[in-house]
PDB file of N, CA and C in Angstrom:
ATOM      1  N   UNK A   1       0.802  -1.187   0.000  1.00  0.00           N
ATOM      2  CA  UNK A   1       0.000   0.000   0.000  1.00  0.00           C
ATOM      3  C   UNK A   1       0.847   1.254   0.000  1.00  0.00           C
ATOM      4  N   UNK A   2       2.453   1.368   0.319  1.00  0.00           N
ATOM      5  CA  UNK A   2       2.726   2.392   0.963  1.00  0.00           C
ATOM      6  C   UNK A   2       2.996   2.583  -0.506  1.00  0.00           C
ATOM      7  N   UNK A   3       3.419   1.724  -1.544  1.00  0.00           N
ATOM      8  CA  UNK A   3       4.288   1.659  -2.770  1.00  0.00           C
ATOM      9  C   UNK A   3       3.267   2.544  -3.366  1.00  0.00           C
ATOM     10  N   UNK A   4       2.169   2.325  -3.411  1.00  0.00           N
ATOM     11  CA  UNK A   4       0.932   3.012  -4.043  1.00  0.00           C
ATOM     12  C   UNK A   4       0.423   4.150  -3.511  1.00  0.00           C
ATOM     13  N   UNK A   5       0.763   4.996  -2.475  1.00  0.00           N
ATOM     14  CA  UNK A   5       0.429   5.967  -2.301  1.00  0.00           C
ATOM     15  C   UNK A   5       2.150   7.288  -2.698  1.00  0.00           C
ATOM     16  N   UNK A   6       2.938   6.449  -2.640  1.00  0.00           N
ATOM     17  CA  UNK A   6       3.826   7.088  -3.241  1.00  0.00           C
ATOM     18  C   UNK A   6       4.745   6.775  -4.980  1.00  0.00           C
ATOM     19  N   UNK A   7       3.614   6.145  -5.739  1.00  0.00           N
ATOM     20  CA  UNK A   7       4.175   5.973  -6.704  1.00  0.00           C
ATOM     21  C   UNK A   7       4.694   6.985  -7.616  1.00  0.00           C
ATOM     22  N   UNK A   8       5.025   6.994  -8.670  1.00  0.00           N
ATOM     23  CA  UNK A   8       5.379   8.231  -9.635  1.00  0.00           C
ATOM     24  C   UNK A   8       4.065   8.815  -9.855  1.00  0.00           C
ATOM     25  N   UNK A   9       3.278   7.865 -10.565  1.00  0.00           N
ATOM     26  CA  UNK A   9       1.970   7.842 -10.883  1.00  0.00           C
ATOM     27  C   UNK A   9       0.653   9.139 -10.267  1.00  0.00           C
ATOM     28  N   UNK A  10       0.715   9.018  -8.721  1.00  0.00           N
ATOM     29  CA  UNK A  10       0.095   8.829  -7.902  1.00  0.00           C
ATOM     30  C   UNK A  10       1.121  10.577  -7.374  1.00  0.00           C
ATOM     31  N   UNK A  11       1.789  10.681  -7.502  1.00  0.00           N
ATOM     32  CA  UNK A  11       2.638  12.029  -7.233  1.00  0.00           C
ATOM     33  C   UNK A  11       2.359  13.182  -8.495  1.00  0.00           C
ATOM     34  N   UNK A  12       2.154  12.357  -9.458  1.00  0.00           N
ATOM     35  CA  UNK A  12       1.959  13.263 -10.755  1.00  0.00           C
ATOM     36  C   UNK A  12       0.159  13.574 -10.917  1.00  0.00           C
ATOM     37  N   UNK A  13      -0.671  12.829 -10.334  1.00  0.00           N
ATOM     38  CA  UNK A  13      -1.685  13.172 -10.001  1.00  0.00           C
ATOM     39  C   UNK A  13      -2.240  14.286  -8.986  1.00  0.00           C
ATOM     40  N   UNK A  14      -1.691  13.932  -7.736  1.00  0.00           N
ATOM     41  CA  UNK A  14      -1.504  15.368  -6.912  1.00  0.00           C
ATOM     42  C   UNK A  14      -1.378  16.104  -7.601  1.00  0.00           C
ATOM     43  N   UNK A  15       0.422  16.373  -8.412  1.00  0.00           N
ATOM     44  CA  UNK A  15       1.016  17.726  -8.419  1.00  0.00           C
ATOM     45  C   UNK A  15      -0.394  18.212  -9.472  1.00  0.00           C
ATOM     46  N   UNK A  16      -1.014  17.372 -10.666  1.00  0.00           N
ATOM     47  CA  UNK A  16      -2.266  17.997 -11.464  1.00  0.00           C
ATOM     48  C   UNK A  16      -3.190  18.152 -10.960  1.00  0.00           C
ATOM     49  N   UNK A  17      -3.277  18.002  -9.673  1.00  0.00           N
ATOM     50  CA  UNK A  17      -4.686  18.078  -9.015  1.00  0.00           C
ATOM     51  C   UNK A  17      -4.501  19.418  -8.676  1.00  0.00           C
ATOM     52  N   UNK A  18      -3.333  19.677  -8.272  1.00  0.00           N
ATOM     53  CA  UNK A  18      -2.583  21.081  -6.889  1.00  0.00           C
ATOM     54  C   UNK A  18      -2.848  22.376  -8.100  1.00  0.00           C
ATOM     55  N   UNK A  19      -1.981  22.191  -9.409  1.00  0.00           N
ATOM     56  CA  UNK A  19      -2.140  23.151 -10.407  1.00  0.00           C
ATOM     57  C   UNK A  19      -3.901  23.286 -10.745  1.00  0.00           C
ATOM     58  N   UNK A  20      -4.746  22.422 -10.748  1.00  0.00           N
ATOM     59  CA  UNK A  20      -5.871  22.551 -11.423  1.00  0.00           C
ATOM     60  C   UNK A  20      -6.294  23.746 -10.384  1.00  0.00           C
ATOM     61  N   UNK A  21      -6.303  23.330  -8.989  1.00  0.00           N
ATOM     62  CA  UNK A  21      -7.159  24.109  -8.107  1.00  0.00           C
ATOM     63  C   UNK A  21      -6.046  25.629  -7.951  1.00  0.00           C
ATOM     64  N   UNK A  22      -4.913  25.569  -7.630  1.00  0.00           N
ATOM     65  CA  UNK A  22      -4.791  26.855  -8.069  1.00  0.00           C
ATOM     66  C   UNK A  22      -5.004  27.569  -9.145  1.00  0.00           C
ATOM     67  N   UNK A  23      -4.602  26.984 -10.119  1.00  0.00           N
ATOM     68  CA  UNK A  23      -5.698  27.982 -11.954  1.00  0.00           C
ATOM     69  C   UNK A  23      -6.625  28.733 -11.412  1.00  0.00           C
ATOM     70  N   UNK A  24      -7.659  27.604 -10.795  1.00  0.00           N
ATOM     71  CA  UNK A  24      -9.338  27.789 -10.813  1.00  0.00           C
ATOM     72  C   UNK A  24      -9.636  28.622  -9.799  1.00  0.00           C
ATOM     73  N   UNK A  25      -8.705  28.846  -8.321  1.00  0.00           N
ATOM     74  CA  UNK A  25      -8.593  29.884  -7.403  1.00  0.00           C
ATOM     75  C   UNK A  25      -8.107  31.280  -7.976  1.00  0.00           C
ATOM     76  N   UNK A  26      -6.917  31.133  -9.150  1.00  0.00           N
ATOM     77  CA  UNK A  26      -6.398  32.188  -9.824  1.00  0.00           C
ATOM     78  C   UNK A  26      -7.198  33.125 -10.541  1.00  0.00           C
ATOM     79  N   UNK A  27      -7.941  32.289 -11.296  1.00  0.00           N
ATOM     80  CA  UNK A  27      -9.269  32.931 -12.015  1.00  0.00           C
ATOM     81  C   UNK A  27     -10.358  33.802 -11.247  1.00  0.00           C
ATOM     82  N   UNK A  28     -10.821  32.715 -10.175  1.00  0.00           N
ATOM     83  CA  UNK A  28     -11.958  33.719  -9.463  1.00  0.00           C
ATOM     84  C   UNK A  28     -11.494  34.233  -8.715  1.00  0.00           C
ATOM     85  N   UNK A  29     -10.344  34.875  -8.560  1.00  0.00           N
ATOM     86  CA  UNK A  29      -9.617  36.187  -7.347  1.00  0.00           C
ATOM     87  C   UNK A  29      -9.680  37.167  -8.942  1.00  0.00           C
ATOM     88  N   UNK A  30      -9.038  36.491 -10.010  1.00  0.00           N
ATOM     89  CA  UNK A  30      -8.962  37.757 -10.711  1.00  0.00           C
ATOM     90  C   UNK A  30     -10.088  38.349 -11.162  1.00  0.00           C
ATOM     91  N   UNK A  31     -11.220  37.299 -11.314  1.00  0.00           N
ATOM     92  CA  UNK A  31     -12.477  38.054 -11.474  1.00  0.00           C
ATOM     93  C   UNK A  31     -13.139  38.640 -10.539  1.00  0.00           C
ATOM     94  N   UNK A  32     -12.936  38.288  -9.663  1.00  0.00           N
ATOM     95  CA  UNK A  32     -13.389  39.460  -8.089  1.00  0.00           C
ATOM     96  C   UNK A  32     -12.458  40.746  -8.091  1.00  0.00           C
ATOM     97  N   UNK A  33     -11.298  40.564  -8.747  1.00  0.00           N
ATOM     98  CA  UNK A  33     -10.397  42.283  -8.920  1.00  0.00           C
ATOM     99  C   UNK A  33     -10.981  43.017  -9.655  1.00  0.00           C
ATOM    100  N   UNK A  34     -11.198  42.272 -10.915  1.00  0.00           N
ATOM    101  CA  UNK A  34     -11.549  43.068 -12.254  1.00  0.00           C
ATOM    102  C   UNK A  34     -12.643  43.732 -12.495  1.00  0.00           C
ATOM    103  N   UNK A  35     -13.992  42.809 -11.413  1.00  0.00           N
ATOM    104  CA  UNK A  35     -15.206  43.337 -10.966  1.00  0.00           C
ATOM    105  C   UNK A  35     -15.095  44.420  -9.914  1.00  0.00           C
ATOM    106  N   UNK A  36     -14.124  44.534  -8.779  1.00  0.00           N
ATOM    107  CA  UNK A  36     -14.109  45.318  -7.594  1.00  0.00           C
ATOM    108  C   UNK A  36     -13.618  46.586  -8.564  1.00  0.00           C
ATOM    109  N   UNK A  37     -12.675  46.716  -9.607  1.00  0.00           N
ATOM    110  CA  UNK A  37     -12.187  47.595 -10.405  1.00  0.00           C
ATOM    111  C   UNK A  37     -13.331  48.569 -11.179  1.00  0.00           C
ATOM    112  N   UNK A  38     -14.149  47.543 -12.052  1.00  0.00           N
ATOM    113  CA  UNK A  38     -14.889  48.027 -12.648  1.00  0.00           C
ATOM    114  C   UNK A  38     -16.119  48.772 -11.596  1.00  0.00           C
ATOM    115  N   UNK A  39     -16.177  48.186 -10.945  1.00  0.00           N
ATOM    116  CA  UNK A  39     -17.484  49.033  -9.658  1.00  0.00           C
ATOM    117  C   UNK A  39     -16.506  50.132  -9.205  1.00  0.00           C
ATOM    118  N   UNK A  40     -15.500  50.062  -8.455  1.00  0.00           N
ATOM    119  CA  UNK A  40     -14.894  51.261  -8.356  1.00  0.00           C
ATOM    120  C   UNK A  40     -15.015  52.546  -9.517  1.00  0.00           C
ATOM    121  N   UNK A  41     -14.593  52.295 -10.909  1.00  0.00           N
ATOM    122  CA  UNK A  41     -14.315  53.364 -11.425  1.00  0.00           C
ATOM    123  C   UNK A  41     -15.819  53.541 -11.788  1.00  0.00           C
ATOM    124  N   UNK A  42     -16.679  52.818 -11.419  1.00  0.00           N
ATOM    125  CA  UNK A  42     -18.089  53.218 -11.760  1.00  0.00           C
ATOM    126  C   UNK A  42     -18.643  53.982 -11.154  1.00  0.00           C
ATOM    127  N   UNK A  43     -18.349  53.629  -9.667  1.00  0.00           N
ATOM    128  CA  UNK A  43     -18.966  54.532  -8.471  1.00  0.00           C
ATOM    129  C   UNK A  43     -18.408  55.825  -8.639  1.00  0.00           C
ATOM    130  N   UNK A  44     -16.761  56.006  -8.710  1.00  0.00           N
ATOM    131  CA  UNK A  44     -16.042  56.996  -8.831  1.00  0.00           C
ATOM    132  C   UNK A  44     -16.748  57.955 -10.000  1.00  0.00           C
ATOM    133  N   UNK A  45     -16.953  57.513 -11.290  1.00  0.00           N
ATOM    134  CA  UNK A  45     -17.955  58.494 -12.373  1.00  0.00           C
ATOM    135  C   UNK A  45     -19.589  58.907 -11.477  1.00  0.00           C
ATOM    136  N   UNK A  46     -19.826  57.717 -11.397  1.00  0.00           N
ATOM    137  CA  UNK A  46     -21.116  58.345 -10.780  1.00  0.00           C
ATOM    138  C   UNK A  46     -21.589  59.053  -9.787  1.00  0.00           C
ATOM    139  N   UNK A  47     -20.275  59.742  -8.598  1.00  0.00           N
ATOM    140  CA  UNK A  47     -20.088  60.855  -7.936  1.00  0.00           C
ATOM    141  C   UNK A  47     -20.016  61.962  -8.454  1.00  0.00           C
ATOM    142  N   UNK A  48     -18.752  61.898  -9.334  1.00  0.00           N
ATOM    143  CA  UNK A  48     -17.834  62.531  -9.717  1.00  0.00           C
ATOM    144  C   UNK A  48     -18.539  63.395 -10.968  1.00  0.00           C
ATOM    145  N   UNK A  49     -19.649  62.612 -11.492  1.00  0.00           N
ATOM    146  CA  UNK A  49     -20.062  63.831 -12.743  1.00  0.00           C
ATOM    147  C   UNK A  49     -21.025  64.577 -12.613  1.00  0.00           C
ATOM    148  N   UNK A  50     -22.070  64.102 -11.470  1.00  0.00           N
ATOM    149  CA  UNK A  50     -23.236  64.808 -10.972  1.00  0.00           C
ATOM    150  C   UNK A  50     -22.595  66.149  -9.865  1.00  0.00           C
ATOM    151  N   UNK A  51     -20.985  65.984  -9.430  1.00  0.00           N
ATOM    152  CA  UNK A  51     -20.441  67.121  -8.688  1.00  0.00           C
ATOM    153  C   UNK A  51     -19.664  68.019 -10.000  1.00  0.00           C
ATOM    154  N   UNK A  52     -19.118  67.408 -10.853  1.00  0.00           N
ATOM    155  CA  UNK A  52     -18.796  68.516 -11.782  1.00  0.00           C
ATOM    156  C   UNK A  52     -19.675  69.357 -12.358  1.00  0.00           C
ATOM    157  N   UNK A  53     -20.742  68.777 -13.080  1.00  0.00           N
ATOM    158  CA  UNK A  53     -21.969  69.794 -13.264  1.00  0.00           C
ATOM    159  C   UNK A  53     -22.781  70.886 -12.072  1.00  0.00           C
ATOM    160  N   UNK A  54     -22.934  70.219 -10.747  1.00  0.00           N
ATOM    161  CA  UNK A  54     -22.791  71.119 -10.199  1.00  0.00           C
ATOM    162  C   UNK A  54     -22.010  72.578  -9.800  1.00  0.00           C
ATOM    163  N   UNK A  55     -20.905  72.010  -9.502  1.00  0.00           N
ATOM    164  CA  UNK A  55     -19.859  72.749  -9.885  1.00  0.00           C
ATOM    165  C   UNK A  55     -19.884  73.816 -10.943  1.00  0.00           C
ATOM    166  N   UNK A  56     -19.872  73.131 -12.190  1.00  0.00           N
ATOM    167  CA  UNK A  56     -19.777  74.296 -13.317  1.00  0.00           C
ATOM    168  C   UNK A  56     -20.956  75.117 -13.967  1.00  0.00           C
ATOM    169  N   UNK A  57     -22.515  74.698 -12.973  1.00  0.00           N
ATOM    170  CA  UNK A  57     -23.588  74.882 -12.986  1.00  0.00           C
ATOM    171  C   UNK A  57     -23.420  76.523 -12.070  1.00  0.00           C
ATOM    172  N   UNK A  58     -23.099  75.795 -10.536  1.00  0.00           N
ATOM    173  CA  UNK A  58     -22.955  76.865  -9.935  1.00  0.00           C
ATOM    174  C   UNK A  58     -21.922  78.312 -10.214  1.00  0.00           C
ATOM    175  N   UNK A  59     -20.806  77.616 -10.744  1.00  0.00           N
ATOM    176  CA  UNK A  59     -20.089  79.157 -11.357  1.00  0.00           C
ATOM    177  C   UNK A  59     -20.649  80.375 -12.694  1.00  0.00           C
ATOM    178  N   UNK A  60     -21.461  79.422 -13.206  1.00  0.00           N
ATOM    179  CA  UNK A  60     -22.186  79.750 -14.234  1.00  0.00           C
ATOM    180  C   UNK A  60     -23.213  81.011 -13.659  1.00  0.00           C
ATOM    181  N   UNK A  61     -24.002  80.479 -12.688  1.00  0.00           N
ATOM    182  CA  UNK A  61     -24.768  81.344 -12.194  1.00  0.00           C
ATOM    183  C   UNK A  61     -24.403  82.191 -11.251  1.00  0.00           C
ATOM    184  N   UNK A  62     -23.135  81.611 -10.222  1.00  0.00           N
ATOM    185  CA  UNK A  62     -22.428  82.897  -9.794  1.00  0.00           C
ATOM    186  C   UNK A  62     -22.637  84.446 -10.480  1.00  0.00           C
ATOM    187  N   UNK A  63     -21.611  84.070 -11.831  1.00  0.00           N
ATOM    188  CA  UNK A  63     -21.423  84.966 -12.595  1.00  0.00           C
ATOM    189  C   UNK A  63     -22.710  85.807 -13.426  1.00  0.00           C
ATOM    190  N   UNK A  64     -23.515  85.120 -13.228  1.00  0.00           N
ATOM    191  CA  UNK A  64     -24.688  85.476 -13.941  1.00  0.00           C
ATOM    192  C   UNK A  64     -25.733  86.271 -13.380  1.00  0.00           C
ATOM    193  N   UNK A  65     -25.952  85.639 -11.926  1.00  0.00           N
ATOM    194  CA  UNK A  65     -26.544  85.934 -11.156  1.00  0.00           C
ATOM    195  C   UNK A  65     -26.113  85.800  -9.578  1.00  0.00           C
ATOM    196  N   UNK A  66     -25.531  87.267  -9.256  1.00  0.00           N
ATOM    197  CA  UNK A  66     -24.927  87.247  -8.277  1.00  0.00           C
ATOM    198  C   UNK A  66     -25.559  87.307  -6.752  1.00  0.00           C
ATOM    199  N   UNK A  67     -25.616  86.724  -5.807  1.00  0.00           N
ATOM    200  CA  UNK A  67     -26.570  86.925  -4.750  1.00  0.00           C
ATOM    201  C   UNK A  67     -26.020  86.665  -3.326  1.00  0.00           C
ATOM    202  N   UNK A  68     -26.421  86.612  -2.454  1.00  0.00           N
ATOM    203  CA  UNK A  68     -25.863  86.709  -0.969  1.00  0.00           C
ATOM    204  C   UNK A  68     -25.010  85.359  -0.483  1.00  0.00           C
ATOM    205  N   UNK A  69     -25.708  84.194  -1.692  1.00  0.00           N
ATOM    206  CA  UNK A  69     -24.892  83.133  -1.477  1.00  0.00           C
ATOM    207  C   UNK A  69     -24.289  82.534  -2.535  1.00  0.00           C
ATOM    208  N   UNK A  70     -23.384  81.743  -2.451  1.00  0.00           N
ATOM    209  CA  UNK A  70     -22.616  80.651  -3.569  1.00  0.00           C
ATOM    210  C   UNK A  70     -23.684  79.594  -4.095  1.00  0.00           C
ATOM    211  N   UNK A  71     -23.985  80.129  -5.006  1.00  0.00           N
ATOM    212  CA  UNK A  71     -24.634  78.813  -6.061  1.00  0.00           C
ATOM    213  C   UNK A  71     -23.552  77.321  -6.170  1.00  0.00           C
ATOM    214  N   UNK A  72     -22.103  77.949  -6.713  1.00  0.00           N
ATOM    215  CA  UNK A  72     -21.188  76.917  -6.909  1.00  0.00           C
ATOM    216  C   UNK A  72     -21.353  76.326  -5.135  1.00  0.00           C
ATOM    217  N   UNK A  73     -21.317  76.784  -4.308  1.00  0.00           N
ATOM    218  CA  UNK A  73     -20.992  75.581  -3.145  1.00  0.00           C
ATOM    219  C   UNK A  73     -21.928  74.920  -2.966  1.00  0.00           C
ATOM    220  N   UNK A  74     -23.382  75.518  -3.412  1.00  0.00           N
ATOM    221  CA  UNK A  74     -24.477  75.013  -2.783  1.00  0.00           C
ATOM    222  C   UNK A  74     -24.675  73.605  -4.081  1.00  0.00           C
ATOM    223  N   UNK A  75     -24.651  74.199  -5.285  1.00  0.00           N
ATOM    224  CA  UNK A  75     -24.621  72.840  -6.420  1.00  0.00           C
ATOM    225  C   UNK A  75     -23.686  71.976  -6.083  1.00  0.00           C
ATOM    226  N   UNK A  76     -22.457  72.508  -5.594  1.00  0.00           N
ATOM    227  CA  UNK A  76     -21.665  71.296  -5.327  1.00  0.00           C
ATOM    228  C   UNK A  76     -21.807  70.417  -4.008  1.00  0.00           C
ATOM    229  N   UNK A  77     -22.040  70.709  -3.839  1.00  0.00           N
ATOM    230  CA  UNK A  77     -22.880  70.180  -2.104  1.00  0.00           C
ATOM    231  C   UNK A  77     -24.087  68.898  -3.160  1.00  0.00           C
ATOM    232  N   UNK A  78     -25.413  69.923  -3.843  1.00  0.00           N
ATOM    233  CA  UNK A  78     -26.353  68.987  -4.093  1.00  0.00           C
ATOM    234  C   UNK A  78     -25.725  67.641  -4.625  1.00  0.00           C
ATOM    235  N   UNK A  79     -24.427  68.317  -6.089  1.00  0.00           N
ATOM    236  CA  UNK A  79     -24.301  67.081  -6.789  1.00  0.00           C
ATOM    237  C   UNK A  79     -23.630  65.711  -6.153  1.00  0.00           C
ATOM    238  N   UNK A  80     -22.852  65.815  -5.048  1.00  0.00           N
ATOM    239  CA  UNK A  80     -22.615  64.897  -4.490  1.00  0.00           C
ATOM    240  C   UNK A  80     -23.699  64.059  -3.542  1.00  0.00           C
ATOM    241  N   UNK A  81     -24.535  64.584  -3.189  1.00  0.00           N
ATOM    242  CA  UNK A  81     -25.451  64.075  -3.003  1.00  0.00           C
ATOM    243  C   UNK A  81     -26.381  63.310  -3.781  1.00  0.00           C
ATOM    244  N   UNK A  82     -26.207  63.901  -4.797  1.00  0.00           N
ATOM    245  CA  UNK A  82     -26.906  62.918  -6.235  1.00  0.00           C
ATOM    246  C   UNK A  82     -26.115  61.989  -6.328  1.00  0.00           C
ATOM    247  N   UNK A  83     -24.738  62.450  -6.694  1.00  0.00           N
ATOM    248  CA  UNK A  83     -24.163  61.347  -6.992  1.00  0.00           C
ATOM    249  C   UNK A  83     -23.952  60.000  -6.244  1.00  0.00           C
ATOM    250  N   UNK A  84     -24.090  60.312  -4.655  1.00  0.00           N
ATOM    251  CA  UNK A  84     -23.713  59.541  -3.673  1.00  0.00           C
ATOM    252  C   UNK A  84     -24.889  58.623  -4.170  1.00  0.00           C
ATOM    253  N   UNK A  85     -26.132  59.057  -4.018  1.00  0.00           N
ATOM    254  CA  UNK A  85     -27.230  58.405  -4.378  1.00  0.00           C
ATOM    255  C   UNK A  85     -27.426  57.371  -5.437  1.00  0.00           C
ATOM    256  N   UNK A  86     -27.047  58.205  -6.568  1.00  0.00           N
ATOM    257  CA  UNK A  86     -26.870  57.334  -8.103  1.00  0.00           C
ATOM    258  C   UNK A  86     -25.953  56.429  -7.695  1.00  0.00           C
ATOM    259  N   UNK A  87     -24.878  56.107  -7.330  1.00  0.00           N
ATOM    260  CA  UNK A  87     -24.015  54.874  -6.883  1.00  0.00           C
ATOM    261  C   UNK A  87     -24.537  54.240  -6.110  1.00  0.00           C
ATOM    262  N   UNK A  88     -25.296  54.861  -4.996  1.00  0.00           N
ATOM    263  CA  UNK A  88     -25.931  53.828  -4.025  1.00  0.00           C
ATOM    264  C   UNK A  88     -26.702  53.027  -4.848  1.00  0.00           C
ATOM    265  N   UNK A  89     -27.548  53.540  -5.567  1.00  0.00           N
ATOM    266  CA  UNK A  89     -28.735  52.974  -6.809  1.00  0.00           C
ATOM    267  C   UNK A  89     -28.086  52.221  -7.581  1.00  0.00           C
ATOM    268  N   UNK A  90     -27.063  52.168  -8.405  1.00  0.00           N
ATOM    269  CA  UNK A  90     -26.736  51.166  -8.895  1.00  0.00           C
ATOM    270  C   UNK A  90     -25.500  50.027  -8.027  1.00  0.00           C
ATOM    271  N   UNK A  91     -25.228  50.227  -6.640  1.00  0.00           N
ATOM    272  CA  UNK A  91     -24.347  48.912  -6.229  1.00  0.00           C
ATOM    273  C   UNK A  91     -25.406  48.180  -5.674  1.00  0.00           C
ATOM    274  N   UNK A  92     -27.018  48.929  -5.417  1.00  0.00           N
ATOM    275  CA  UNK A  92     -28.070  48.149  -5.100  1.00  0.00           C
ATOM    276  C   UNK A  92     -28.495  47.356  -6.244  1.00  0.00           C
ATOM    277  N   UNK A  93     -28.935  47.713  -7.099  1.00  0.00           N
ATOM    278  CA  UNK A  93     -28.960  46.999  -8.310  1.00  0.00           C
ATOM    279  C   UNK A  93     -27.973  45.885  -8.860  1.00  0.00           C
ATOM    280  N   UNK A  94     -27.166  45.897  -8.698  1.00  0.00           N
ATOM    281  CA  UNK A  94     -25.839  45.249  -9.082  1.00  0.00           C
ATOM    282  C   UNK A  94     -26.123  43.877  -8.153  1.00  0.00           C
ATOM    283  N   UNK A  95     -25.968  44.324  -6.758  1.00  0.00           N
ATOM    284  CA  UNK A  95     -26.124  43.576  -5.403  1.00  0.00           C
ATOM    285  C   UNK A  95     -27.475  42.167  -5.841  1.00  0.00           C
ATOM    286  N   UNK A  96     -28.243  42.826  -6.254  1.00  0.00           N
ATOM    287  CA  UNK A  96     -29.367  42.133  -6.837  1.00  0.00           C
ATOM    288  C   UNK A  96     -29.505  41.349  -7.581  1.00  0.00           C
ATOM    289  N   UNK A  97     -28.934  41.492  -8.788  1.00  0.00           N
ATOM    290  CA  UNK A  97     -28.901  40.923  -9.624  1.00  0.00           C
ATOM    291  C   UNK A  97     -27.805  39.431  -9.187  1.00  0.00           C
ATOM    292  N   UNK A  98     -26.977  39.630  -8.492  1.00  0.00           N
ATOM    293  CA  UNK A  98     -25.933  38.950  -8.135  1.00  0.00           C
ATOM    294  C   UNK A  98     -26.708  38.044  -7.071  1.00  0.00           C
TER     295      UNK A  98
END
């Protein structure tokens, strides 16, 4: 029995067993990066463009229409709030589907 648990045979099976399951661990870590990546730079746009329009909303009307307060801080204030939102809305969605 001992001959058979250490044959050539029987060693070359392991070592293909050992490579199969790391591949197959290799793969789904990299697809959990590539997904954590892609949600990142997703979330990151979907902050990030509802505060630029604010932003360039509010300087707009600064200049246009001048008044006791900052349009630009106050749009930029809202758009992150949108935006925070719109990301929340779609990692809920996402979450879901999954």
């Amino acid at each position: 029995m001992d001959n058979e648990k250490n044959s050539p045979e029987r060693k070359i099976e392991k070592k293909i067993q050992s490579d199969v399951e790391k591949k197959i661990k290799a793969k789904e870590e990299q697809d959990d990066i590539m997904f954590g990546l892609g949600v990142f730079g997703i979330i990151g746009w979907s902050i990030s463009i509802p505060t630029l329009l604010g932003i360039f909303l509010g300087i707009y009307l600064d200049e246009t229409f001048p008044l006791g307060f900052s349009w630009t801080l106050t749009l930029l204030f809202i758009g992150v709030i949108v935006g925070c939102l719109n990301a929340w809305y779609w990692v809920k969605q996402k979450s879901d589907k999954d």
